[in-house]
Coordinates of C-alpha atoms in Angstrom, one line a residue:
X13 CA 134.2 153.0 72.3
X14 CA 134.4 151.8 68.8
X15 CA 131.6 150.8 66.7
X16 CA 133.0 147.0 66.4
X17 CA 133.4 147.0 70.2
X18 CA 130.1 148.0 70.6
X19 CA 128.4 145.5 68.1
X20 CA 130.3 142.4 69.8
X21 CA 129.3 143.1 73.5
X22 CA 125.9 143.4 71.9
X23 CA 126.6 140.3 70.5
X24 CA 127.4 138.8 73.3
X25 CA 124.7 140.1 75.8
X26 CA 122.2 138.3 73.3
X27 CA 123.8 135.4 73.3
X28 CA 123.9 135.4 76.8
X29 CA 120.1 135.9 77.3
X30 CA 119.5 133.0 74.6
X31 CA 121.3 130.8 76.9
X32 CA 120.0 131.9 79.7
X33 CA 116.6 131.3 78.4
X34 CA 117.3 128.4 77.2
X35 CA 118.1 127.0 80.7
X36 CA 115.1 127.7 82.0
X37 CA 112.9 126.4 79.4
X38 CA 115.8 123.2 80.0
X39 CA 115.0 123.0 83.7
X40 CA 111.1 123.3 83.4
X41 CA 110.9 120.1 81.4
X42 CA 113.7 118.4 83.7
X43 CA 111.1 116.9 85.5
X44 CA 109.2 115.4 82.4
X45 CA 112.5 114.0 81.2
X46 CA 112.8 111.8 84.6
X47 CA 109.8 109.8 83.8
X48 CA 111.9 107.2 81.4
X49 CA 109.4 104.8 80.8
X50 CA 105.8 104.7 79.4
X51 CA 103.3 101.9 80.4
X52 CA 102.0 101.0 76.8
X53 CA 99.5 98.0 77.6
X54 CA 98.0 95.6 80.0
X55 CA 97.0 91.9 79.3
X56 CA 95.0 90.0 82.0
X57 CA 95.8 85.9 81.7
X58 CA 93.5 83.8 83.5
X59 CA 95.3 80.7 84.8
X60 CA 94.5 76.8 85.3
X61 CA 94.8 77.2 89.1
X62 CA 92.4 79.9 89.4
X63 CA 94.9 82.7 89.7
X64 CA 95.2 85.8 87.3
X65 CA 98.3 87.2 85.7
X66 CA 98.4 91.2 85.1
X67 CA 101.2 92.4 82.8
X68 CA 102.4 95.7 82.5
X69 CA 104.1 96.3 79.1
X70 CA 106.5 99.1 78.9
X71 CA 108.4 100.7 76.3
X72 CA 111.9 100.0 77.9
X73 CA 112.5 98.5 81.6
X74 CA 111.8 100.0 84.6
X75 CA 114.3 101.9 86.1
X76 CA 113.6 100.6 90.0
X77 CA 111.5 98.1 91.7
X78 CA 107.9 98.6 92.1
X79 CA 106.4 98.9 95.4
X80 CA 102.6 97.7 96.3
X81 CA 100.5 97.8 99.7
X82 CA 97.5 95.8 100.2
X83 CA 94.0 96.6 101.7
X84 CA 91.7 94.0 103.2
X85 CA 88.5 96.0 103.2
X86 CA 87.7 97.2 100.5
X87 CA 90.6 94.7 99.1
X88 CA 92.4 96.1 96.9
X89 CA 96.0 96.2 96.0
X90 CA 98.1 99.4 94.9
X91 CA 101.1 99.0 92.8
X92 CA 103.6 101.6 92.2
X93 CA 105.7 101.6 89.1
X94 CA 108.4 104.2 89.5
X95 CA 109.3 107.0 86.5
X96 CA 106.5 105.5 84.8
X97 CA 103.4 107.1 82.8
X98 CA 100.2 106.2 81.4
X99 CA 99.8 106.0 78.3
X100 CA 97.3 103.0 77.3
X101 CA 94.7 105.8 76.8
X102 CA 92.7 104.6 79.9
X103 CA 92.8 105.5 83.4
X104 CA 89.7 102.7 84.5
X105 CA 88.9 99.0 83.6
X106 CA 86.5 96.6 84.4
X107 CA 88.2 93.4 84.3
X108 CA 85.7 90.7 86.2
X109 CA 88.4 87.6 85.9
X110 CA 88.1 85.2 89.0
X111 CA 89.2 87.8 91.9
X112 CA 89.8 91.2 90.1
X113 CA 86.7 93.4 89.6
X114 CA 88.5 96.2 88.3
X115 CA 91.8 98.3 87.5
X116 CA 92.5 101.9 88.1
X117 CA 95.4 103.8 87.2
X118 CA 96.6 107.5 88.1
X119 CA 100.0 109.5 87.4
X120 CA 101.1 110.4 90.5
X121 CA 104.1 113.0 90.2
X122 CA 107.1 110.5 89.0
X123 CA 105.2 107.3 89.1
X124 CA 102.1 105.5 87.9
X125 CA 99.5 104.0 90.7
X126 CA 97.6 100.8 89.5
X127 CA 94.7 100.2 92.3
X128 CA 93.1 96.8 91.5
X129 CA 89.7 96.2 93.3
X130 CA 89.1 93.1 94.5
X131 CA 86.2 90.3 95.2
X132 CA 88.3 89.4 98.4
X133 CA 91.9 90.0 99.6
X134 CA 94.5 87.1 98.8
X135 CA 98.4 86.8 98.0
X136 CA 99.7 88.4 95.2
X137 CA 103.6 88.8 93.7
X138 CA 105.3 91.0 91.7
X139 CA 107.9 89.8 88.7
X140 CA 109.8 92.5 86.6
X141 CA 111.7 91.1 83.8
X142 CA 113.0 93.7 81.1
X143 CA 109.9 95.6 79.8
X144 CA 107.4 93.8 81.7
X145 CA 106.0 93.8 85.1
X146 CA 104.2 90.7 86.0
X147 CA 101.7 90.5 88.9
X148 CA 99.9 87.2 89.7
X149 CA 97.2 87.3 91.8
X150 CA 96.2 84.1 93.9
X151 CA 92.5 82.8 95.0
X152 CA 92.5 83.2 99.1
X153 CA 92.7 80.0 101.0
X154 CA 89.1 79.0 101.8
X155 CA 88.9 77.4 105.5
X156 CA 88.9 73.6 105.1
X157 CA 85.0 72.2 106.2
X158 CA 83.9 68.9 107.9
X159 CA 81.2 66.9 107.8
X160 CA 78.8 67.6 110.7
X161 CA 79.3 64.1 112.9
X162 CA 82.7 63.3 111.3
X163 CA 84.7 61.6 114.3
X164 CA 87.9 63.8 115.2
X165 CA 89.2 60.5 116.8
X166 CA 89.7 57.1 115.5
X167 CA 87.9 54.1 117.8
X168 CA 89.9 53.1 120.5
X169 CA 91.7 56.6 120.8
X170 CA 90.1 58.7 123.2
X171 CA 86.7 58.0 124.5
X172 CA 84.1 61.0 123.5
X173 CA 82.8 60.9 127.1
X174 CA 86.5 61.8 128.4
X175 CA 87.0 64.8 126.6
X176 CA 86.3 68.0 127.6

């Protein structure tokens, strides 16, 4: 072989194990590149009817919906924001507004978990407009009382003595 032949498939096998490093280096951060969004801030809102709005500021929009469960006791209610990572520089708050005690987030492989423990377990919904996920938290019901005595019955309904 000539000289010039030789030099160009030496040539080319380095070029070929550049790329072929190169793709592997590409496909060990693949999986960093799928988390598209970073969660940036959160600001806690107290509201006039007792409830609480949570918002979760990101640096573009989420790329799905978020999905939550809900646990009576303890209560507590986990959020999931999908493709999302932390990165308020905090991973635990103590929030003590009306129901919420306290906030807790983890990365969990290609999403962020936000575990709000709570004083008692009550509705909540979830709101996602742009770069901001909006969860309001609601004050439980509390079981309507009467006055020991209070007649159930107007006079002239239903005689007490009748009723069993």
């Amino acid at each position: 072989m000539k000289r010039s032949t030789m030099n160009k498939l030496s040539q080319e096998i380095r070029r070929l194990r550049v790329s072929r490093s190169l793709g592997i280096i590409a496909l060990t951060l693949a999986p960093g590149w799928a988390l598209s969004a970073n969660l940036e801030n959160i600001h806690y809102q107290k509201q006039s009817d007792g409830s609480v709005t949570v918002l979760f500021q990101l640096n573009e929009p989420l790329s799905g919906q978020p999905s939550s469960f809900q646990i009576d006791n303890p209560a507590r209610v986990a959020i999931d924001l999908p493709e999302v990572t932390n990165r308020t520089g905090s991973y635990r708050s103590d929030v003590d507004i009306n129901m919420i005690r306290s906030l807790t987030l983890a990365d969990a492989g290609d999403k962020t978990r936000a575990v709000f423990n709570l004083s008692q377990s009550g509705p909540y919904e979830i709101k996602v407009r742009d770069n901001l996920v909006a969860v309001q938290f609601h004050e439980a019901k509390k079981p309507v009382k009467t006055d020991a005595g209070t007649p159930i019955s107007s006079p002239g309904d239903i005689p007490a003595a009748t009723m069993d």
